[in-house]
Amino acid sequence: MHQLALCDFELSIFSDGTYPLDGGAFFGVIPKVMWSRRVAADERNYVAAGLNSLFIRTGSHNVLVETGMGNKLSERMIKFYGQPAKLLDNLAAAGISPEDIDIVINSHLHFDHCGWNTVRDKTGKIVPTFPRAKYYAPEGEWQYARRPSERDAISYLPENYDPLVESGQMTLLKGGEEIVPGISVQTFSGHTAHMQAVIIGSGGGLPSGANAPNRVALNGTVRLASLAQGRLETEAVPSPVRTVRTACYISDLIPTTAHIDATWGMGFDLYPLDTIESKKRYYAQAIPENWLTVFTHDPKMPWAYIERDELGKMVAKGV
Ligand SMILES: [Zn+2]
């Protein structure tokens, strides 16, 4: 289990499983001779993509960023992507029930990011999976999702969000809002026009420094935890190099650690040149401030620090 402490917040990764994606589409214009050095493809040229949700305990709120692929895919989509549908089981294994979630944030509304927002009840009616939660998603995404282009219409499944917007349970965001103290959203266009990253900690708008409240004070330890035989074993170890002050769920701007070079965008990106500019804007702040980056689709390394090595090449350093 991936878990760490960020000041007073506790951050954990929960997966909805993995699914196959065409390696060519996943790496856009990058030739296979290059991307296959980083990620292995099977005989059909598929690579494994993760579905990582970030769970944050702030002390006053339980926040879930992204809800995976869910369990409502059509037979046709299941043929392409399978339907691992493991998120609720993985949350339950850590003692977290759907009723425990106070806030759900979607970075954008593609089917593999908001699938568990809703489920079908016994009568087939679409109902919120997290009954008590306030849901948040980018307003521009929702507007676009109502009339998507023919290119990406398949990625938008209205039952994941329309019933929540209609009932008032989902709030639409302009970008830049602070949702709870220490958790805010910021628009990074490229993958879609309105995708929002979720920023947690001092980079999320909270003051830092000597006079800052406790929850943003420097925390000298990173807590590593493992779930062994159903028991959460927590080991506090001194952080030798740095402190987690800010984490960012960067979503499909940088879907995996193999996509950290500015020009390694996905073929799915609607605005590939914007992806490059948005990555540069992100790195300009995240690298000097040592942000922990959370990767939606990395099946092995859900979070890492992004650095430049001596040659200026981008590298991901695991926690
Ligand atoms: Zn997407």
mmCIF file of C-alpha atoms and ligand atoms in Angstrom:
data_model
loop_
_atom_site.group_PDB
_atom_site.id
_atom_site.type_symbol
_atom_site.label_atom_id
_atom_site.label_comp_id
_atom_site.label_asym_id
_atom_site.label_seq_id
_atom_site.Cartn_x
_atom_site.Cartn_y
_atom_site.Cartn_z
ATOM 1 C CA MET A 1 0.000 0.000 0.000
ATOM 2 C CA HIS A 2 1.271 3.449 -0.900
ATOM 3 C CA GLN A 3 0.737 5.869 1.949
ATOM 4 C CA LEU A 4 2.529 8.877 3.350
ATOM 5 C CA ALA A 5 1.996 11.891 5.550
ATOM 6 C CA LEU A 6 1.946 15.419 4.213
ATOM 7 C CA CYS A 7 1.977 17.701 7.220
ATOM 8 C CA ASP A 8 -1.245 16.753 9.011
ATOM 9 C CA PHE A 9 -2.719 15.134 5.932
ATOM 10 C CA GLU A 10 -2.479 11.423 5.249
ATOM 11 C CA LEU A 11 -2.231 10.469 1.582
ATOM 12 C CA SER A 12 -2.905 6.992 0.184
ATOM 13 C CA ILE A 13 -3.172 5.521 -3.286
ATOM 14 C CA PHE A 14 -6.047 3.196 -4.091
ATOM 15 C CA SER A 15 -6.226 1.474 -7.464
ATOM 16 C CA ASP A 16 -9.247 0.539 -9.535
ATOM 17 C CA GLY A 17 -7.011 -2.049 -11.234
ATOM 18 C CA THR A 18 -5.101 -1.993 -14.504
ATOM 19 C CA TYR A 19 -6.302 -2.035 -18.099
ATOM 20 C CA PRO A 20 -4.734 -2.467 -21.527
ATOM 21 C CA LEU A 21 -3.993 0.546 -23.707
ATOM 22 C CA ASP A 22 -2.477 0.540 -27.175
ATOM 23 C CA GLY A 23 1.181 1.490 -26.689
ATOM 24 C CA GLY A 24 1.228 3.674 -29.806
ATOM 25 C CA ALA A 25 -1.768 5.699 -28.646
ATOM 26 C CA PHE A 26 -0.309 5.946 -25.140
ATOM 27 C CA PHE A 27 2.923 7.524 -26.414
ATOM 28 C CA GLY A 28 1.646 9.572 -29.350
ATOM 29 C CA VAL A 29 4.383 10.497 -31.812
ATOM 30 C CA ILE A 30 7.178 8.812 -29.843
ATOM 31 C CA PRO A 31 8.559 5.826 -31.822
ATOM 32 C CA LYS A 32 8.173 2.394 -30.283
ATOM 33 C CA VAL A 33 11.951 1.847 -30.352
ATOM 34 C CA MET A 34 12.098 4.635 -27.759
ATOM 35 C CA TRP A 35 9.035 4.043 -25.545
ATOM 36 C CA SER A 36 9.518 0.275 -25.437
ATOM 37 C CA ARG A 37 12.754 0.865 -23.511
ATOM 38 C CA ARG A 38 10.624 2.294 -20.701
ATOM 39 C CA VAL A 39 7.447 0.205 -20.864
ATOM 40 C CA ALA A 40 6.951 -3.366 -22.047
ATOM 41 C CA ALA A 41 4.230 -4.081 -24.619
ATOM 42 C CA ASP A 42 2.521 -7.422 -25.178
ATOM 43 C CA GLU A 43 2.235 -9.199 -28.540
ATOM 44 C CA ARG A 44 -0.778 -7.030 -29.476
ATOM 45 C CA ASN A 45 1.225 -3.873 -28.657
ATOM 46 C CA TYR A 46 -0.802 -3.222 -25.505
ATOM 47 C CA VAL A 47 0.755 -1.796 -22.360
ATOM 48 C CA ALA A 48 -0.705 -1.966 -18.856
ATOM 49 C CA ALA A 49 -2.174 1.286 -17.560
ATOM 50 C CA GLY A 50 -3.028 1.860 -13.895
ATOM 51 C CA LEU A 51 -6.102 3.580 -12.448
ATOM 52 C CA ASN A 52 -4.784 5.373 -9.378
ATOM 53 C CA SER A 53 -7.084 7.324 -7.094
ATOM 54 C CA LEU A 54 -5.638 9.490 -4.350
ATOM 55 C CA PHE A 55 -7.331 9.363 -0.936
ATOM 56 C CA ILE A 56 -6.595 12.213 1.463
ATOM 57 C CA ARG A 57 -7.501 12.300 5.135
ATOM 58 C CA THR A 58 -7.250 15.945 6.141
ATOM 59 C CA GLY A 59 -8.463 15.406 9.693
ATOM 60 C CA SER A 60 -11.792 17.042 8.945
ATOM 61 C CA HIS A 61 -12.536 15.617 5.492
ATOM 62 C CA ASN A 62 -11.974 12.406 3.594
ATOM 63 C CA VAL A 63 -11.245 13.372 0.011
ATOM 64 C CA LEU A 64 -11.087 11.044 -2.990
ATOM 65 C CA VAL A 65 -9.384 12.353 -6.122
ATOM 66 C CA GLU A 66 -10.610 10.460 -9.197
ATOM 67 C CA THR A 67 -12.833 7.396 -9.197
ATOM 68 C CA GLY A 68 -11.305 5.087 -11.811
ATOM 69 C CA MET A 69 -13.236 3.233 -14.485
ATOM 70 C CA GLY A 70 -16.130 1.998 -12.369
ATOM 71 C CA ASN A 71 -18.462 -0.864 -13.207
ATOM 72 C CA LYS A 72 -20.891 0.514 -15.796
ATOM 73 C CA LEU A 73 -18.987 0.041 -19.062
ATOM 74 C CA SER A 74 -20.831 -1.269 -22.118
ATOM 75 C CA GLU A 75 -20.008 -4.731 -23.481
ATOM 76 C CA ARG A 76 -18.202 -3.049 -26.376
ATOM 77 C CA MET A 77 -15.974 -0.980 -24.105
ATOM 78 C CA ILE A 78 -15.298 -3.969 -21.874
ATOM 79 C CA LYS A 79 -13.917 -5.725 -24.981
ATOM 80 C CA PHE A 80 -11.340 -2.964 -25.357
ATOM 81 C CA TYR A 81 -10.533 -2.116 -21.769
ATOM 82 C CA GLY A 82 -11.802 -4.899 -19.539
ATOM 83 C CA GLN A 83 -13.424 -3.587 -16.402
ATOM 84 C CA PRO A 84 -11.252 -4.269 -13.377
ATOM 85 C CA ALA A 85 -13.625 -2.455 -10.949
ATOM 86 C CA LYS A 86 -11.414 -2.891 -7.892
ATOM 87 C CA LEU A 87 -11.594 0.540 -6.266
ATOM 88 C CA LEU A 88 -14.402 -0.084 -3.772
ATOM 89 C CA ASP A 89 -12.867 -3.415 -2.722
ATOM 90 C CA ASN A 90 -9.477 -1.799 -2.233
ATOM 91 C CA LEU A 91 -10.980 1.029 -0.171
ATOM 92 C CA ALA A 92 -12.955 -1.504 1.891
ATOM 93 C CA ALA A 93 -9.772 -3.498 2.584
ATOM 94 C CA ALA A 94 -8.422 -0.365 4.287
ATOM 95 C CA GLY A 95 -11.655 0.099 6.239
ATOM 96 C CA ILE A 96 -13.028 2.908 4.063
ATOM 97 C CA SER A 97 -16.684 2.655 3.049
ATOM 98 C CA PRO A 98 -18.446 4.772 0.402
ATOM 99 C CA GLU A 99 -20.245 6.620 3.234
ATOM 100 C CA ASP A 100 -16.883 7.726 4.630
ATOM 101 C CA ILE A 101 -16.078 9.877 1.584
ATOM 102 C CA ASP A 102 -16.901 13.574 2.090
ATOM 103 C CA ILE A 103 -15.499 14.983 -1.135
ATOM 104 C CA VAL A 104 -14.865 13.552 -4.611
ATOM 105 C CA ILE A 105 -12.794 15.532 -7.116
ATOM 106 C CA ASN A 106 -12.589 14.632 -10.837
ATOM 107 C CA SER A 107 -9.711 16.158 -12.814
ATOM 108 C CA HIS A 108 -11.723 15.694 -16.002
ATOM 109 C CA LEU A 109 -14.658 13.589 -17.103
ATOM 110 C CA HIS A 110 -13.147 10.836 -19.270
ATOM 111 C CA PHE A 111 -14.699 7.468 -18.403
ATOM 112 C CA ASP A 112 -11.502 6.156 -16.767
ATOM 113 C CA HIS A 113 -11.392 9.046 -14.269
ATOM 114 C CA CYS A 114 -14.950 9.293 -12.976
ATOM 115 C CA GLY A 115 -16.373 5.787 -13.483
ATOM 116 C CA TRP A 116 -17.151 5.127 -9.820
ATOM 117 C CA ASN A 117 -18.855 8.480 -9.369
ATOM 118 C CA THR A 118 -22.113 6.588 -9.821
ATOM 119 C CA VAL A 119 -23.443 3.029 -9.811
ATOM 120 C CA ARG A 120 -26.705 1.394 -10.884
ATOM 121 C CA ASP A 121 -28.953 0.404 -8.014
ATOM 122 C CA LYS A 122 -31.041 -2.786 -8.053
ATOM 123 C CA THR A 123 -33.698 -1.136 -10.184
ATOM 124 C CA GLY A 124 -31.114 0.068 -12.711
ATOM 125 C CA LYS A 125 -31.326 3.679 -11.579
ATOM 126 C CA ILE A 126 -28.062 5.655 -11.551
ATOM 127 C CA VAL A 127 -27.216 6.712 -7.999
ATOM 128 C CA PRO A 128 -24.146 8.307 -6.400
ATOM 129 C CA THR A 129 -21.607 5.716 -5.231
ATOM 130 C CA PHE A 130 -20.558 8.026 -2.401
ATOM 131 C CA PRO A 131 -23.926 9.125 -1.018
ATOM 132 C CA ARG A 132 -22.675 11.773 1.421
ATOM 133 C CA ALA A 133 -19.999 13.247 -0.822
ATOM 134 C CA LYS A 134 -19.886 16.607 -2.481
ATOM 135 C CA TYR A 135 -18.533 16.063 -5.979
ATOM 136 C CA TYR A 136 -16.390 18.546 -7.912
ATOM 137 C CA ALA A 137 -15.391 18.629 -11.593
ATOM 138 C CA PRO A 138 -14.218 21.292 -14.053
ATOM 139 C CA GLU A 139 -17.106 23.265 -15.518
ATOM 140 C CA GLY A 140 -15.407 23.534 -18.920
ATOM 141 C CA GLU A 141 -15.102 19.742 -19.033
ATOM 142 C CA TRP A 142 -18.770 19.292 -18.337
ATOM 143 C CA GLN A 143 -19.740 21.839 -20.976
ATOM 144 C CA TYR A 144 -17.460 20.100 -23.477
ATOM 145 C CA ALA A 145 -18.742 16.646 -22.487
ATOM 146 C CA ARG A 146 -22.253 17.671 -23.506
ATOM 147 C CA ARG A 147 -21.040 18.154 -27.102
ATOM 148 C CA PRO A 148 -17.726 16.326 -27.421
ATOM 149 C CA SER A 149 -15.879 16.076 -30.727
ATOM 150 C CA GLU A 150 -16.323 12.910 -32.770
ATOM 151 C CA ARG A 151 -12.687 12.154 -31.932
ATOM 152 C CA ASP A 152 -13.247 11.623 -28.218
ATOM 153 C CA ALA A 153 -17.013 11.240 -27.801
ATOM 154 C CA ILE A 154 -16.459 7.602 -26.762
ATOM 155 C CA SER A 155 -14.620 8.810 -23.643
ATOM 156 C CA TYR A 156 -17.614 10.656 -22.155
ATOM 157 C CA LEU A 157 -20.333 8.653 -20.398
ATOM 158 C CA PRO A 158 -22.980 11.098 -19.148
ATOM 159 C CA GLU A 159 -24.261 8.752 -16.417
ATOM 160 C CA ASN A 160 -20.943 9.369 -14.593
ATOM 161 C CA TYR A 161 -21.743 13.032 -14.001
ATOM 162 C CA ASP A 162 -25.044 14.325 -15.429
ATOM 163 C CA PRO A 163 -27.245 12.866 -12.650
ATOM 164 C CA LEU A 164 -24.930 14.475 -10.059
ATOM 165 C CA VAL A 165 -25.042 17.872 -11.763
ATOM 166 C CA GLU A 166 -28.829 17.648 -12.086
ATOM 167 C CA SER A 167 -29.289 16.784 -8.402
ATOM 168 C CA GLY A 168 -26.910 19.536 -7.297
ATOM 169 C CA GLN A 169 -24.509 17.025 -5.735
ATOM 170 C CA MET A 170 -21.736 17.986 -8.184
ATOM 171 C CA THR A 171 -20.251 21.476 -8.106
ATOM 172 C CA LEU A 172 -18.613 22.706 -11.293
ATOM 173 C CA LEU A 173 -15.278 24.495 -10.945
ATOM 174 C CA LYS A 174 -13.727 27.306 -12.954
ATOM 175 C CA GLY A 175 -10.162 26.388 -11.906
ATOM 176 C CA GLY A 176 -8.145 27.953 -9.085
ATOM 177 C CA GLU A 177 -10.667 27.209 -6.348
ATOM 178 C CA GLU A 178 -9.668 25.949 -2.911
ATOM 179 C CA ILE A 179 -12.047 23.100 -2.119
ATOM 180 C CA VAL A 180 -11.030 22.626 1.511
ATOM 181 C CA PRO A 181 -8.093 24.329 3.230
ATOM 182 C CA GLY A 182 -4.943 22.933 1.631
ATOM 183 C CA ILE A 183 -6.615 21.299 -1.382
ATOM 184 C CA SER A 184 -7.128 23.311 -4.531
ATOM 185 C CA VAL A 185 -7.451 22.858 -8.282
ATOM 186 C CA GLN A 186 -5.533 24.405 -11.150
ATOM 187 C CA THR A 187 -6.254 24.125 -14.871
ATOM 188 C CA PHE A 188 -3.597 22.541 -17.095
ATOM 189 C CA SER A 189 -4.779 22.322 -20.677
ATOM 190 C CA GLY A 190 -3.402 19.898 -23.245
ATOM 191 C CA HIS A 191 -4.968 16.511 -22.657
ATOM 192 C CA THR A 192 -8.287 18.344 -22.735
ATOM 193 C CA ALA A 193 -8.863 22.084 -22.687
ATOM 194 C CA HIS A 194 -10.106 22.221 -19.085
ATOM 195 C CA MET A 195 -8.424 19.386 -17.173
ATOM 196 C CA GLN A 196 -7.612 20.400 -13.592
ATOM 197 C CA ALA A 197 -4.771 19.122 -11.431
ATOM 198 C CA VAL A 198 -5.396 18.804 -7.692
ATOM 199 C CA ILE A 199 -2.788 20.420 -5.486
ATOM 200 C CA ILE A 200 -2.446 19.344 -1.867
ATOM 201 C CA GLY A 201 -0.439 21.176 0.766
ATOM 202 C CA SER A 202 1.459 24.421 0.927
ATOM 203 C CA GLY A 203 1.564 24.798 -2.866
ATOM 204 C CA GLY A 204 -2.217 24.690 -2.818
ATOM 205 C CA GLY A 205 -2.568 28.258 -1.638
ATOM 206 C CA LEU A 206 -1.860 27.858 2.070
ATOM 207 C CA PRO A 207 0.706 30.072 3.733
ATOM 208 C CA SER A 208 4.016 28.462 4.619
ATOM 209 C CA GLY A 209 6.871 29.481 6.866
ATOM 210 C CA ALA A 210 7.367 30.058 10.549
ATOM 211 C CA ASN A 211 3.992 31.635 11.237
ATOM 212 C CA ALA A 212 1.983 29.152 9.262
ATOM 213 C CA PRO A 213 -0.562 27.035 11.078
ATOM 214 C CA ASN A 214 0.491 23.553 12.126
ATOM 215 C CA ARG A 215 -1.009 21.763 9.200
ATOM 216 C CA VAL A 216 1.446 23.350 6.806
ATOM 217 C CA ALA A 217 4.429 23.239 9.121
ATOM 218 C CA LEU A 218 7.397 21.273 7.875
ATOM 219 C CA ASN A 219 7.050 17.644 8.679
ATOM 220 C CA GLY A 220 10.366 15.880 9.052
ATOM 221 C CA THR A 221 9.167 12.347 8.510
ATOM 222 C CA VAL A 222 7.683 10.398 5.695
ATOM 223 C CA ARG A 223 5.581 7.576 6.987
ATOM 224 C CA LEU A 224 5.800 4.371 5.029
ATOM 225 C CA ALA A 225 3.029 1.908 5.552
ATOM 226 C CA SER A 226 2.231 -1.537 4.332
ATOM 227 C CA LEU A 227 -0.969 -3.499 4.581
ATOM 228 C CA ALA A 228 0.110 -6.901 5.857
ATOM 229 C CA GLN A 229 -2.575 -9.507 6.488
ATOM 230 C CA GLY A 230 -5.221 -6.854 6.840
ATOM 231 C CA ARG A 231 -3.235 -4.983 9.476
ATOM 232 C CA LEU A 232 -1.885 -1.560 8.748
ATOM 233 C CA GLU A 233 1.763 -1.497 9.774
ATOM 234 C CA THR A 234 3.153 1.970 9.963
ATOM 235 C CA GLU A 235 6.810 2.676 10.212
ATOM 236 C CA ALA A 236 8.000 6.216 10.789
ATOM 237 C CA VAL A 237 11.373 6.859 9.214
ATOM 238 C CA PRO A 238 13.291 10.115 9.111
ATOM 239 C CA SER A 239 13.137 11.647 5.688
ATOM 240 C CA PRO A 240 16.805 11.860 4.697
ATOM 241 C CA VAL A 241 16.570 14.418 1.946
ATOM 242 C CA ARG A 242 13.343 16.296 1.792
ATOM 243 C CA THR A 243 9.919 16.852 3.180
ATOM 244 C CA VAL A 244 6.597 16.417 1.467
ATOM 245 C CA ARG A 245 5.053 19.849 1.600
ATOM 246 C CA THR A 246 3.067 19.754 -1.601
ATOM 247 C CA ALA A 247 1.679 16.917 -3.649
ATOM 248 C CA CYS A 248 -0.034 17.264 -7.000
ATOM 249 C CA TYR A 249 -2.401 14.870 -8.707
ATOM 250 C CA ILE A 250 -1.356 15.875 -12.201
ATOM 251 C CA SER A 251 -3.751 13.486 -13.944
ATOM 252 C CA ASP A 252 -3.426 12.987 -17.707
ATOM 253 C CA LEU A 253 -0.993 15.859 -18.186
ATOM 254 C CA ILE A 254 1.710 13.377 -17.061
ATOM 255 C CA PRO A 255 -0.082 10.029 -16.911
ATOM 256 C CA THR A 256 2.941 7.881 -15.941
ATOM 257 C CA THR A 257 6.596 8.245 -15.002
ATOM 258 C CA ALA A 258 7.385 7.251 -18.621
ATOM 259 C CA HIS A 259 5.692 10.471 -19.811
ATOM 260 C CA ILE A 260 7.735 13.008 -17.867
ATOM 261 C CA ASP A 261 9.706 14.395 -20.834
ATOM 262 C CA ALA A 262 7.923 17.507 -22.046
ATOM 263 C CA THR A 263 7.446 16.107 -25.569
ATOM 264 C CA TRP A 264 6.269 12.636 -24.518
ATOM 265 C CA GLY A 265 2.538 13.293 -24.687
ATOM 266 C CA MET A 266 -0.257 10.820 -25.272
ATOM 267 C CA GLY A 267 -1.877 10.330 -28.680
ATOM 268 C CA PHE A 268 -5.166 10.977 -26.866
ATOM 269 C CA ASP A 269 -4.204 14.578 -26.072
ATOM 270 C CA LEU A 270 -6.527 16.988 -27.881
ATOM 271 C CA TYR A 271 -4.024 19.866 -27.732
ATOM 272 C CA PRO A 272 -0.521 18.332 -27.813
ATOM 273 C CA LEU A 273 1.313 21.662 -28.032
ATOM 274 C CA ASP A 274 -0.555 22.868 -24.951
ATOM 275 C CA THR A 275 0.515 19.666 -23.171
ATOM 276 C CA ILE A 276 4.153 20.675 -23.697
ATOM 277 C CA GLU A 277 3.583 24.222 -22.409
ATOM 278 C CA SER A 278 1.537 22.991 -19.430
ATOM 279 C CA LYS A 279 4.219 20.472 -18.461
ATOM 280 C CA LYS A 280 6.860 23.213 -18.582
ATOM 281 C CA ARG A 281 4.663 25.450 -16.421
ATOM 282 C CA TYR A 282 4.174 22.596 -13.960
ATOM 283 C CA TYR A 283 7.871 21.723 -13.791
ATOM 284 C CA ALA A 284 8.842 25.378 -13.308
ATOM 285 C CA GLN A 285 7.121 25.244 -9.927
ATOM 286 C CA ALA A 286 7.056 21.554 -9.003
ATOM 287 C CA ILE A 287 10.774 20.840 -9.482
ATOM 288 C CA PRO A 288 12.260 23.721 -7.444
ATOM 289 C CA GLU A 289 9.611 23.265 -4.742
ATOM 290 C CA ASN A 290 10.040 19.463 -4.589
ATOM 291 C CA TRP A 291 6.405 18.635 -5.203
ATOM 292 C CA LEU A 292 5.402 15.012 -5.040
ATOM 293 C CA THR A 293 3.689 14.166 -8.339
ATOM 294 C CA VAL A 294 0.869 11.605 -8.410
ATOM 295 C CA PHE A 295 0.501 9.665 -11.680
ATOM 296 C CA THR A 296 -2.986 8.495 -12.639
ATOM 297 C CA HIS A 297 -2.031 5.711 -15.017
ATOM 298 C CA ASP A 298 1.318 4.417 -13.751
ATOM 299 C CA PRO A 299 0.735 0.818 -12.656
ATOM 300 C CA LYS A 300 4.027 0.580 -10.736
ATOM 301 C CA MET A 301 5.014 4.007 -9.431
ATOM 302 C CA PRO A 302 1.891 5.968 -8.473
ATOM 303 C CA TRP A 303 3.893 8.883 -7.095
ATOM 304 C CA ALA A 304 7.411 10.236 -7.377
ATOM 305 C CA TYR A 305 9.504 13.375 -7.314
ATOM 306 C CA ILE A 306 10.414 14.694 -10.746
ATOM 307 C CA GLU A 307 13.943 15.988 -11.076
ATOM 308 C CA ARG A 308 16.451 16.938 -13.715
ATOM 309 C CA ASP A 309 19.638 14.895 -13.728
ATOM 310 C CA GLU A 310 23.132 16.306 -14.451
ATOM 311 C CA LEU A 311 22.447 16.137 -18.202
ATOM 312 C CA GLY A 312 19.161 18.015 -17.832
ATOM 313 C CA LYS A 313 17.099 14.891 -18.503
ATOM 314 C CA MET A 314 13.878 14.460 -16.540
ATOM 315 C CA VAL A 315 13.917 11.580 -14.046
ATOM 316 C CA ALA A 316 11.362 10.239 -11.575
ATOM 317 C CA LYS A 317 12.650 9.546 -8.057
ATOM 318 C CA GLY A 318 10.445 7.165 -6.079
ATOM 319 C CA VAL A 319 9.382 7.893 -2.498
HETATM 320 ZN ZN ZN B 1 -8.287 11.468 -20.002
#
